């Protein structure tokens, strides 16, 4: 399958030359594509489906919690709902979100390559993702799972009568898709860079996804083997975590968090990459302290592997482990703060343009800062004893994972939408949506800090009436937040058919991807670009 | 002999070769961590229950394990020879060494299956609610040892099986001999995988069979 390039069309932007979307528009052309840009779309459609499914579960949870007595859902259904919400959102939305969609679309373009190093593997990873996703979803919807998204033993090994193995198998399978994506990112960055694109000239988005690939490759196998052992324990009667057989349930938590804490950085590092690109472009300034930003990415990826024990401060691990893990957790705050301060410095004396992507990026900055600072509370051993398993924790990780990762994902989607589709969207509505998200998010999750601080535990479907007011606020916020998520679905879909056509570089941004047509041709560039300078040549 | 053009996404064959090899290395690192998780868990319990685990190791068949180690290391040699043969474009020799590697792998798995069967008859295979009848002290801890034994050798055997299938495909491709340069690249990558399976076995053998003192 070769498509001739049309250099004569290259300068007639409004004439729509041949591009990756226009040729071979058949079911076969989509489902058997090896073009990284189409695979990015396959992912985008799938994860959007999962996102709204997880969102519906969240809305049910918030509806249940409007009133103090558990009158809408039974305790069992409530358990299944928060498990569904967590499993879908973490494994099938947050982890693949930015890498698999924006990363897939942009990584080869940003390094000036025609495609990923392994295009077939790339397609395979989407199929693995879809199969795993449908499998888990079927299990969770048909039988229901009540273990929470973490599958903690002994909940998952001894006490749950729900379809744990089926659900965990899906998560196990999805892990392979994550590994393949990470592998592709690493090899592509190493071997496919355009002439002149040295490591010191790589855009931060590429750096961030490269580091994410590294974490995916190094951490996911450990999760796989953990779930495998858990499955063997339930299915074949092998005991690794069951104390009756000499095993140790705490071991599961060690192995699980060895993956799942770095997984938080799988979610947040690509988000940081997106935000770096957006803030530089819409402040018209080069990123402040490029080297420091790269080192911070590396440091976050590295420290991410040695902090898992902070999930287990009250689990009965030794005090010395606790102190050590607390120390390392504080350390992660340093590179995170470096990044936050550098973004702020990038904006300093910049000509800031409050477009929708920029509003999302600024929301990220605010929400991530709150999430990060409350993380310091939780990293402190003594405070964590009070706050552990309360709504404070729920609020904290939602600020990082939703306020951070999801907000940046939406910002990135808005930033690169013209490149991906060749269409512009409504400026007014996109700004309204970005503001709705910021307001709705804070209204939903800020009260949860207060709830947690005053002692309300997580995962309860009924609670004392004293907490009712804050829960009502939170549920109200969830409604606003839902608007913030539904609006983009509407106007972005509208733009596909009715949106004005986008020029190759609507934001006047730097980066190789903006040198290609909008939308790009099948192999991205008519000729391999040559790079002669750094990534952020804004004056 | 003309060199074929690289795949669409690459500019040069050298780039493609580099990418392919790096891809396999990264994949093997993930494999290492997959086994690393089990090895890590095993180490925790080996330290906790040192004596019982050492005692339990005596119930494994050291002789069969050693024979298997020899077989697998020999298969590593034949695999390396197969790579060299393809590299110097000796098709027949390449197929021969590949088949030898496959044969050694199959014998290895046969012996492994015999071992499992042996442990099954001695009631030392604590899976699927089978009776576990351990003659020594602390049978519940010994059961944990045998659980690990079964999980680790099982995972390794699954990797062997995948390797044998891939080697079979390679043998068929080399018998066809359509694109020698491409086969040269591929067998090199497959060879890395096989070497990895070898190395993992050395560790499995060491921690399960040899740590009995």
mmCIF file of N, CA, C and O in Angstrom, chain A residues 1-2 114-119 172 179-180 183 186-187 190-193 210 217-219 221-222 224-225 228-229 232 235-240 244-248 251 255 258 522-523 528, chain B residues 7-11 15-16 18-24 26-27 29-31 33-38 40-42 44-45 48-49 126-129 140-141 143-144 146-148 150-151 155:
data_model
loop_
_atom_site.group_PDB
_atom_site.id
_atom_site.type_symbol
_atom_site.label_atom_id
_atom_site.label_comp_id
_atom_site.label_asym_id
_atom_site.label_seq_id
_atom_site.Cartn_x
_atom_site.Cartn_y
_atom_site.Cartn_z
ATOM 1 N N UNK A 1 0.853 -1.199 0.000
ATOM 2 C CA UNK A 1 0.000 0.000 0.000
ATOM 3 C C UNK A 1 0.879 1.235 0.000
ATOM 4 O O UNK A 1 1.474 1.598 0.997
ATOM 5 N N UNK A 2 1.000 1.852 -1.141
ATOM 6 C CA UNK A 2 1.773 3.082 -1.174
ATOM 7 C C UNK A 2 0.898 4.207 -1.705
ATOM 8 O O UNK A 2 0.069 4.003 -2.578
ATOM 9 N N UNK A 114 8.672 8.698 9.617
ATOM 10 C CA UNK A 114 7.507 8.391 8.795
ATOM 11 C C UNK A 114 6.467 7.637 9.598
ATOM 12 O O UNK A 114 5.279 7.676 9.311
ATOM 13 N N UNK A 115 6.907 6.885 10.583
ATOM 14 C CA UNK A 115 5.980 6.096 11.393
ATOM 15 C C UNK A 115 6.748 5.635 12.627
ATOM 16 O O UNK A 115 7.920 5.961 12.793
ATOM 17 N N UNK A 116 6.065 4.847 13.476
ATOM 18 C CA UNK A 116 6.749 4.204 14.589
ATOM 19 C C UNK A 116 7.764 3.192 14.039
ATOM 20 O O UNK A 116 7.661 2.762 12.888
ATOM 21 N N UNK A 117 8.683 2.761 14.908
ATOM 22 C CA UNK A 117 9.636 1.743 14.479
ATOM 23 C C UNK A 117 8.930 0.433 14.153
ATOM 24 O O UNK A 117 9.309 -0.281 13.236
ATOM 25 N N UNK A 118 7.881 0.107 14.910
ATOM 26 C CA UNK A 118 7.174 -1.158 14.688
ATOM 27 C C UNK A 118 5.676 -0.898 14.498
ATOM 28 O O UNK A 118 4.886 -1.064 15.432
ATOM 29 N N UNK A 119 5.260 -0.546 13.290
ATOM 30 C CA UNK A 119 3.858 -0.180 13.068
ATOM 31 C C UNK A 119 2.889 -1.336 13.316
ATOM 32 O O UNK A 119 1.801 -1.124 13.862
ATOM 33 N N UNK A 172 -4.550 -7.899 33.019
ATOM 34 C CA UNK A 172 -3.304 -8.579 32.652
ATOM 35 C C UNK A 172 -3.038 -8.413 31.155
ATOM 36 O O UNK A 172 -1.936 -8.050 30.733
ATOM 37 N N UNK A 179 2.962 -2.393 27.455
ATOM 38 C CA UNK A 179 4.373 -2.726 27.244
ATOM 39 C C UNK A 179 4.764 -2.481 25.787
ATOM 40 O O UNK A 179 5.807 -1.884 25.498
ATOM 41 N N UNK A 180 3.905 -2.909 24.860
ATOM 42 C CA UNK A 180 4.233 -2.754 23.441
ATOM 43 C C UNK A 180 4.300 -1.277 23.061
ATOM 44 O O UNK A 180 5.170 -0.864 22.295
ATOM 45 N N UNK A 183 7.527 0.115 24.484
ATOM 46 C CA UNK A 183 8.660 -0.397 23.699
ATOM 47 C C UNK A 183 8.785 0.383 22.392
ATOM 48 O O UNK A 183 9.878 0.813 22.002
ATOM 49 N N UNK A 186 10.190 3.875 22.971
ATOM 50 C CA UNK A 186 11.621 3.899 23.257
ATOM 51 C C UNK A 186 12.435 3.692 21.988
ATOM 52 O O UNK A 186 13.366 4.442 21.697
ATOM 53 N N UNK A 187 12.074 2.637 21.235
ATOM 54 C CA UNK A 187 12.865 2.324 20.046
ATOM 55 C C UNK A 187 12.724 3.437 19.012
ATOM 56 O O UNK A 187 13.700 3.828 18.364
ATOM 57 N N UNK A 190 14.874 6.335 19.960
ATOM 58 C CA UNK A 190 16.300 6.047 19.812
ATOM 59 C C UNK A 190 16.738 5.983 18.359
ATOM 60 O O UNK A 190 17.804 6.472 18.011
ATOM 61 N N UNK A 191 15.932 5.345 17.520
ATOM 62 C CA UNK A 191 16.451 4.999 16.194
ATOM 63 C C UNK A 191 15.862 5.808 15.051
ATOM 64 O O UNK A 191 16.375 5.749 13.947
ATOM 65 N N UNK A 192 14.780 6.556 15.281
ATOM 66 C CA UNK A 192 14.082 7.147 14.141
ATOM 67 C C UNK A 192 14.202 8.671 14.061
ATOM 68 O O UNK A 192 13.491 9.300 13.288
ATOM 69 N N UNK A 193 15.045 9.273 14.859
ATOM 70 C CA UNK A 193 15.103 10.734 14.876
ATOM 71 C C UNK A 193 15.643 11.290 13.551
ATOM 72 O O UNK A 193 16.542 10.703 12.954
ATOM 73 N N UNK A 210 8.935 9.346 26.234
ATOM 74 C CA UNK A 210 10.038 8.393 26.281
ATOM 75 C C UNK A 210 10.194 7.854 27.705
ATOM 76 O O UNK A 210 10.280 6.633 27.920
ATOM 77 N N UNK A 217 7.634 -0.156 30.408
ATOM 78 C CA UNK A 217 8.417 -1.358 30.136
ATOM 79 C C UNK A 217 8.961 -1.959 31.426
ATOM 80 O O UNK A 217 9.008 -3.174 31.589
ATOM 81 N N UNK A 218 9.351 -1.116 32.359
ATOM 82 C CA UNK A 218 9.986 -1.626 33.564
ATOM 83 C C UNK A 218 8.984 -2.035 34.634
ATOM 84 O O UNK A 218 9.284 -2.874 35.471
ATOM 85 N N UNK A 219 7.814 -1.440 34.649
ATOM 86 C CA UNK A 219 6.896 -1.692 35.759
ATOM 87 C C UNK A 219 5.796 -2.685 35.401
ATOM 88 O O UNK A 219 5.439 -3.544 36.208
ATOM 89 N N UNK A 221 5.484 -5.443 33.660
ATOM 90 C CA UNK A 221 5.649 -6.893 33.824
ATOM 91 C C UNK A 221 5.453 -7.344 35.266
ATOM 92 O O UNK A 221 4.978 -8.452 35.511
ATOM 93 N N UNK A 222 5.821 -6.493 36.211
ATOM 94 C CA UNK A 222 5.673 -6.886 37.612
ATOM 95 C C UNK A 222 4.197 -6.967 37.980
ATOM 96 O O UNK A 222 3.764 -7.860 38.719
ATOM 97 N N UNK A 224 1.897 -7.702 35.816
ATOM 98 C CA UNK A 224 1.417 -8.896 35.122
ATOM 99 C C UNK A 224 1.644 -10.128 35.975
ATOM 100 O O UNK A 224 0.750 -10.951 36.141
ATOM 101 N N UNK A 225 2.856 -10.243 36.511
ATOM 102 C CA UNK A 225 3.147 -11.457 37.256
ATOM 103 C C UNK A 225 2.352 -11.484 38.559
ATOM 104 O O UNK A 225 1.935 -12.546 39.024
ATOM 105 N N UNK A 228 -0.994 -12.624 37.631
ATOM 106 C CA UNK A 228 -0.883 -14.034 37.266
ATOM 107 C C UNK A 228 -0.876 -14.912 38.519
ATOM 108 O O UNK A 228 -1.622 -15.887 38.627
ATOM 109 N N UNK A 229 -0.063 -14.522 39.490
ATOM 110 C CA UNK A 229 0.013 -15.300 40.725
ATOM 111 C C UNK A 229 -1.335 -15.294 41.439
ATOM 112 O O UNK A 229 -1.777 -16.317 41.977
ATOM 113 N N UNK A 232 -3.532 -17.641 39.651
ATOM 114 C CA UNK A 232 -3.166 -19.020 39.955
ATOM 115 C C UNK A 232 -3.677 -19.396 41.342
ATOM 116 O O UNK A 232 -4.133 -20.506 41.573
ATOM 117 N N UNK A 235 -7.472 -19.759 40.970
ATOM 118 C CA UNK A 235 -7.891 -20.776 40.008
ATOM 119 C C UNK A 235 -7.347 -22.155 40.308
ATOM 120 O O UNK A 235 -8.084 -23.148 40.266
ATOM 121 N N UNK A 236 -6.067 -22.249 40.611
ATOM 122 C CA UNK A 236 -5.444 -23.566 40.774
ATOM 123 C C UNK A 236 -5.206 -23.925 42.230
ATOM 124 O O UNK A 236 -4.726 -25.013 42.528
ATOM 125 N N UNK A 237 -5.498 -23.003 43.131
ATOM 126 C CA UNK A 237 -5.299 -23.311 44.531
ATOM 127 C C UNK A 237 -3.859 -23.156 44.976
ATOM 128 O O UNK A 237 -3.468 -23.616 46.041
ATOM 129 N N UNK A 238 -3.027 -22.533 44.121
ATOM 130 C CA UNK A 238 -1.664 -22.222 44.537
ATOM 131 C C UNK A 238 -1.719 -21.110 45.560
ATOM 132 O O UNK A 238 -2.449 -20.152 45.385
ATOM 133 N N UNK A 239 -0.948 -21.227 46.644
ATOM 134 C CA UNK A 239 -1.003 -20.160 47.637
ATOM 135 C C UNK A 239 0.282 -19.375 47.678
ATOM 136 O O UNK A 239 1.319 -19.909 48.022
ATOM 137 N N UNK A 240 0.219 -18.114 47.285
ATOM 138 C CA UNK A 240 1.395 -17.256 47.425
ATOM 139 C C UNK A 240 1.063 -16.150 48.422
ATOM 140 O O UNK A 240 1.898 -15.690 49.175
ATOM 141 N N UNK A 244 -2.784 -19.046 55.168
ATOM 142 C CA UNK A 244 -3.030 -20.435 55.531
ATOM 143 C C UNK A 244 -2.062 -21.358 54.812
ATOM 144 O O UNK A 244 -1.807 -22.476 55.259
ATOM 145 N N UNK A 245 -1.531 -20.900 53.686
ATOM 146 C CA UNK A 245 -0.589 -21.719 52.936
ATOM 147 C C UNK A 245 0.833 -21.188 53.093
ATOM 148 O O UNK A 245 1.708 -21.455 52.281
ATOM 149 N N UNK A 246 1.061 -20.388 54.133
ATOM 150 C CA UNK A 246 2.391 -19.851 54.356
ATOM 151 C C UNK A 246 2.653 -18.560 53.619
ATOM 152 O O UNK A 246 3.733 -17.987 53.726
ATOM 153 N N UNK A 247 1.692 -18.112 52.832
ATOM 154 C CA UNK A 247 1.889 -16.904 52.024
ATOM 155 C C UNK A 247 1.665 -15.636 52.818
ATOM 156 O O UNK A 247 1.485 -15.668 54.033
ATOM 157 N N UNK A 248 1.664 -14.512 52.122
ATOM 158 C CA UNK A 248 1.613 -13.219 52.793
ATOM 159 C C UNK A 248 0.803 -12.240 51.952
ATOM 160 O O UNK A 248 1.217 -11.884 50.858
ATOM 161 N N UNK A 251 2.545 -9.156 50.627
ATOM 162 C CA UNK A 251 3.413 -9.299 49.459
ATOM 163 C C UNK A 251 2.692 -8.811 48.209
ATOM 164 O O UNK A 251 3.286 -8.175 47.342
ATOM 165 N N UNK A 255 4.139 -5.993 45.575
ATOM 166 C CA UNK A 255 4.284 -6.205 44.140
ATOM 167 C C UNK A 255 3.348 -5.285 43.370
ATOM 168 O O UNK A 255 3.723 -4.691 42.365
ATOM 169 N N UNK A 258 4.519 -1.714 43.428
ATOM 170 C CA UNK A 258 5.754 -1.521 42.676
ATOM 171 C C UNK A 258 5.425 -1.140 41.238
ATOM 172 O O UNK A 258 6.145 -0.373 40.604
ATOM 173 N N UNK A 522 0.153 10.525 4.421
ATOM 174 C CA UNK A 522 0.266 9.212 5.059
ATOM 175 C C UNK A 522 1.598 9.000 5.775
ATOM 176 O O UNK A 522 1.632 8.496 6.886
ATOM 177 N N UNK A 523 2.700 9.369 5.144
ATOM 178 C CA UNK A 523 3.971 9.189 5.853
ATOM 179 C C UNK A 523 4.493 10.494 6.443
ATOM 180 O O UNK A 523 5.701 10.715 6.543
ATOM 181 N N UNK A 528 12.053 14.131 4.453
ATOM 182 C CA UNK A 528 12.496 14.065 5.846
ATOM 183 C C UNK A 528 13.007 15.431 6.290
ATOM 184 O O UNK A 528 13.879 16.010 5.644
ATOM 185 N N UNK B 7 11.942 -1.649 5.256
ATOM 186 C CA UNK B 7 10.498 -1.462 5.401
ATOM 187 C C UNK B 7 10.151 0.020 5.282
ATOM 188 O O UNK B 7 11.012 0.880 5.476
ATOM 189 N N UNK B 8 8.885 0.282 4.959
ATOM 190 C CA UNK B 8 8.461 1.645 4.602
ATOM 191 C C UNK B 8 8.878 2.733 5.590
ATOM 192 O O UNK B 8 9.236 3.828 5.194
ATOM 193 N N UNK B 9 8.790 2.396 6.883
ATOM 194 C CA UNK B 9 8.997 3.472 7.863
ATOM 195 C C UNK B 9 10.476 3.794 8.067
ATOM 196 O O UNK B 9 10.814 4.768 8.720
ATOM 197 N N UNK B 10 11.383 2.954 7.532
ATOM 198 C CA UNK B 10 12.819 3.185 7.754
ATOM 199 C C UNK B 10 13.467 3.811 6.527
ATOM 200 O O UNK B 10 13.029 3.614 5.400
ATOM 201 N N UNK B 11 14.569 4.536 6.787
ATOM 202 C CA UNK B 11 15.328 5.113 5.678
ATOM 203 C C UNK B 11 16.399 4.154 5.182
ATOM 204 O O UNK B 11 16.663 4.066 3.995
ATOM 205 N N UNK B 15 19.349 1.206 9.915
ATOM 206 C CA UNK B 15 18.400 1.742 10.900
ATOM 207 C C UNK B 15 17.398 0.657 11.310
ATOM 208 O O UNK B 15 17.077 0.498 12.482
ATOM 209 N N UNK B 16 16.932 -0.087 10.322
ATOM 210 C CA UNK B 16 15.947 -1.125 10.604
ATOM 211 C C UNK B 16 16.540 -2.210 11.499
ATOM 212 O O UNK B 16 15.905 -2.669 12.449
ATOM 213 N N UNK B 18 19.049 -1.931 13.557
ATOM 214 C CA UNK B 18 19.246 -1.334 14.872
ATOM 215 C C UNK B 18 17.936 -1.339 15.668
ATOM 216 O O UNK B 18 17.882 -1.749 16.829
ATOM 217 N N UNK B 19 16.852 -0.891 15.004
ATOM 218 C CA UNK B 19 15.547 -0.814 15.682
ATOM 219 C C UNK B 19 15.078 -2.204 16.100
ATOM 220 O O UNK B 19 14.601 -2.393 17.220
ATOM 221 N N UNK B 20 15.241 -3.180 15.199
ATOM 222 C CA UNK B 20 14.780 -4.532 15.511
ATOM 223 C C UNK B 20 15.488 -5.106 16.721
ATOM 224 O O UNK B 20 14.861 -5.646 17.636
ATOM 225 N N UNK B 21 16.809 -4.952 16.720
ATOM 226 C CA UNK B 21 17.580 -5.499 17.843
ATOM 227 C C UNK B 21 17.220 -4.800 19.135
ATOM 228 O O UNK B 21 17.012 -5.431 20.176
ATOM 229 N N UNK B 22 17.102 -3.470 19.079
ATOM 230 C CA UNK B 22 16.783 -2.744 20.300
ATOM 231 C C UNK B 22 15.408 -3.148 20.820
ATOM 232 O O UNK B 22 15.215 -3.318 22.022
ATOM 233 N N UNK B 23 14.472 -3.336 19.873
ATOM 234 C CA UNK B 23 13.134 -3.767 20.276
ATOM 235 C C UNK B 23 13.194 -5.069 21.055
ATOM 236 O O UNK B 23 12.571 -5.209 22.105
ATOM 237 N N UNK B 24 13.979 -6.014 20.565
ATOM 238 C CA UNK B 24 14.054 -7.310 21.247
ATOM 239 C C UNK B 24 14.712 -7.165 22.607
ATOM 240 O O UNK B 24 14.260 -7.757 23.584
ATOM 241 N N UNK B 26 14.699 -4.553 24.566
ATOM 242 C CA UNK B 26 13.758 -3.934 25.510
ATOM 243 C C UNK B 26 12.713 -4.953 25.940
ATOM 244 O O UNK B 26 12.359 -5.066 27.111
ATOM 245 N N UNK B 27 12.250 -5.747 24.957
ATOM 246 C CA UNK B 27 11.260 -6.769 25.293
ATOM 247 C C UNK B 27 11.827 -7.745 26.325
ATOM 248 O O UNK B 27 11.155 -8.136 27.279
ATOM 249 N N UNK B 29 14.036 -7.163 28.523
ATOM 250 C CA UNK B 29 14.070 -6.526 29.845
ATOM 251 C C UNK B 29 12.707 -6.682 30.529
ATOM 252 O O UNK B 29 12.625 -6.981 31.722
ATOM 253 N N UNK B 30 11.639 -6.525 29.749
ATOM 254 C CA UNK B 30 10.316 -6.704 30.366
ATOM 255 C C UNK B 30 10.148 -8.141 30.834
ATOM 256 O O UNK B 30 9.567 -8.393 31.884
ATOM 257 N N UNK B 31 10.675 -9.079 30.054
ATOM 258 C CA UNK B 31 10.579 -10.483 30.447
ATOM 259 C C UNK B 31 11.341 -10.734 31.738
ATOM 260 O O UNK B 31 10.891 -11.460 32.624
ATOM 261 N N UNK B 33 11.831 -8.667 34.064
ATOM 262 C CA UNK B 33 11.080 -8.139 35.200
ATOM 263 C C UNK B 33 9.887 -9.009 35.527
ATOM 264 O O UNK B 33 9.488 -9.125 36.679
ATOM 265 N N UNK B 34 9.316 -9.626 34.493
ATOM 266 C CA UNK B 34 8.199 -10.549 34.729
ATOM 267 C C UNK B 34 8.669 -11.668 35.650
ATOM 268 O O UNK B 34 8.054 -11.959 36.675
ATOM 269 N N UNK B 35 9.813 -12.280 35.285
ATOM 270 C CA UNK B 35 10.364 -13.308 36.154
ATOM 271 C C UNK B 35 10.878 -12.689 37.448
ATOM 272 O O UNK B 35 10.829 -13.313 38.506
ATOM 273 N N UNK B 36 11.382 -11.460 37.346
ATOM 274 C CA UNK B 36 11.909 -10.782 38.524
ATOM 275 C C UNK B 36 10.885 -10.677 39.644
ATOM 276 O O UNK B 36 11.226 -10.837 40.816
ATOM 277 N N UNK B 37 9.620 -10.451 39.275
ATOM 278 C CA UNK B 37 8.566 -10.377 40.282
ATOM 279 C C UNK B 37 8.480 -11.672 41.071
ATOM 280 O O UNK B 37 8.444 -11.664 42.302
ATOM 281 N N UNK B 38 8.468 -12.805 40.352
ATOM 282 C CA UNK B 38 8.376 -14.095 41.051
ATOM 283 C C UNK B 38 9.648 -14.366 41.835
ATOM 284 O O UNK B 38 9.591 -14.829 42.975
ATOM 285 N N UNK B 40 11.625 -12.223 43.106
ATOM 286 C CA UNK B 40 11.596 -11.346 44.277
ATOM 287 C C UNK B 40 10.736 -11.936 45.375
ATOM 288 O O UNK B 40 11.155 -12.035 46.540
ATOM 289 N N UNK B 41 9.524 -12.368 44.994
ATOM 290 C CA UNK B 41 8.617 -12.951 45.975
ATOM 291 C C UNK B 41 9.241 -14.206 46.583
ATOM 292 O O UNK B 41 9.201 -14.417 47.802
ATOM 293 N N UNK B 42 9.853 -15.034 45.714
ATOM 294 C CA UNK B 42 10.474 -16.268 46.203
ATOM 295 C C UNK B 42 11.575 -15.939 47.209
ATOM 296 O O UNK B 42 11.686 -16.573 48.251
ATOM 297 N N UNK B 44 11.870 -13.409 49.170
ATOM 298 C CA UNK B 44 11.313 -13.025 50.468
ATOM 299 C C UNK B 44 11.037 -14.257 51.319
ATOM 300 O O UNK B 44 11.448 -14.345 52.481
ATOM 301 N N UNK B 45 10.374 -15.232 50.715
ATOM 302 C CA UNK B 45 10.006 -16.420 51.491
ATOM 303 C C UNK B 45 11.212 -17.318 51.759
ATOM 304 O O UNK B 45 11.263 -18.008 52.776
ATOM 305 N N UNK B 48 12.640 -15.894 54.756
ATOM 306 C CA UNK B 48 11.777 -16.112 55.924
ATOM 307 C C UNK B 48 11.802 -17.560 56.412
ATOM 308 O O UNK B 48 11.866 -17.832 57.594
ATOM 309 N N UNK B 49 11.705 -18.485 55.460
ATOM 310 C CA UNK B 49 11.615 -19.904 55.833
ATOM 311 C C UNK B 49 12.800 -20.673 55.268
ATOM 312 O O UNK B 49 12.643 -21.683 54.604
ATOM 313 N N UNK B 126 0.790 -29.223 44.703
ATOM 314 C CA UNK B 126 -0.388 -28.696 45.412
ATOM 315 C C UNK B 126 -1.231 -27.751 44.556
ATOM 316 O O UNK B 126 -1.395 -26.587 44.878
ATOM 317 N N UNK B 127 -1.743 -28.234 43.428
ATOM 318 C CA UNK B 127 -2.621 -27.380 42.626
ATOM 319 C C UNK B 127 -3.966 -28.056 42.457
ATOM 320 O O UNK B 127 -4.096 -29.269 42.656
ATOM 321 N N UNK B 128 -4.947 -27.260 42.082
ATOM 322 C CA UNK B 128 -6.291 -27.765 41.774
ATOM 323 C C UNK B 128 -6.841 -28.660 42.879
ATOM 324 O O UNK B 128 -7.489 -29.658 42.622
ATOM 325 N N UNK B 129 -6.552 -28.300 44.121
ATOM 326 C CA UNK B 129 -7.032 -29.064 45.275
ATOM 327 C C UNK B 129 -6.541 -30.505 45.289
ATOM 328 O O UNK B 129 -7.181 -31.379 45.875
ATOM 329 N N UNK B 140 2.916 -26.831 55.528
ATOM 330 C CA UNK B 140 2.265 -25.667 54.923
ATOM 331 C C UNK B 140 3.290 -24.743 54.284
ATOM 332 O O UNK B 140 3.036 -24.131 53.248
ATOM 333 N N UNK B 141 4.496 -24.674 54.861
ATOM 334 C CA UNK B 141 5.545 -23.853 54.266
ATOM 335 C C UNK B 141 6.122 -24.556 53.045
ATOM 336 O O UNK B 141 6.392 -23.941 52.009
ATOM 337 N N UNK B 143 4.540 -26.440 51.171
ATOM 338 C CA UNK B 143 3.558 -26.276 50.102
ATOM 339 C C UNK B 143 3.820 -24.981 49.342
ATOM 340 O O UNK B 143 3.724 -24.925 48.117
ATOM 341 N N UNK B 144 4.184 -23.944 50.103
ATOM 342 C CA UNK B 144 4.509 -22.666 49.465
ATOM 343 C C UNK B 144 5.685 -22.834 48.512
ATOM 344 O O UNK B 144 5.675 -22.344 47.380
ATOM 345 N N UNK B 146 6.557 -25.548 46.938
ATOM 346 C CA UNK B 146 6.139 -26.268 45.736
ATOM 347 C C UNK B 146 5.229 -25.413 44.855
ATOM 348 O O UNK B 146 5.230 -25.564 43.636
ATOM 349 N N UNK B 147 4.485 -24.511 45.490
ATOM 350 C CA UNK B 147 3.710 -23.566 44.687
ATOM 351 C C UNK B 147 4.629 -22.727 43.819
ATOM 352 O O UNK B 147 4.369 -22.526 42.637
ATOM 353 N N UNK B 148 5.711 -22.228 44.432
ATOM 354 C CA UNK B 148 6.659 -21.429 43.663
ATOM 355 C C UNK B 148 7.325 -22.279 42.587
ATOM 356 O O UNK B 148 7.535 -21.830 41.462
ATOM 357 N N UNK B 150 6.142 -24.798 41.057
ATOM 358 C CA UNK B 150 5.219 -25.019 39.954
ATOM 359 C C UNK B 150 5.045 -23.730 39.122
ATOM 360 O O UNK B 150 5.093 -23.758 37.895
ATOM 361 N N UNK B 151 4.898 -22.603 39.801
ATOM 362 C CA UNK B 151 4.694 -21.335 39.084
ATOM 363 C C UNK B 151 5.924 -20.967 38.245
ATOM 364 O O UNK B 151 5.810 -20.551 37.093
ATOM 365 N N UNK B 155 5.990 -21.098 34.240
ATOM 366 C CA UNK B 155 6.206 -19.887 33.438
ATOM 367 C C UNK B 155 7.353 -20.090 32.457
ATOM 368 O O UNK B 155 7.287 -19.678 31.296
#
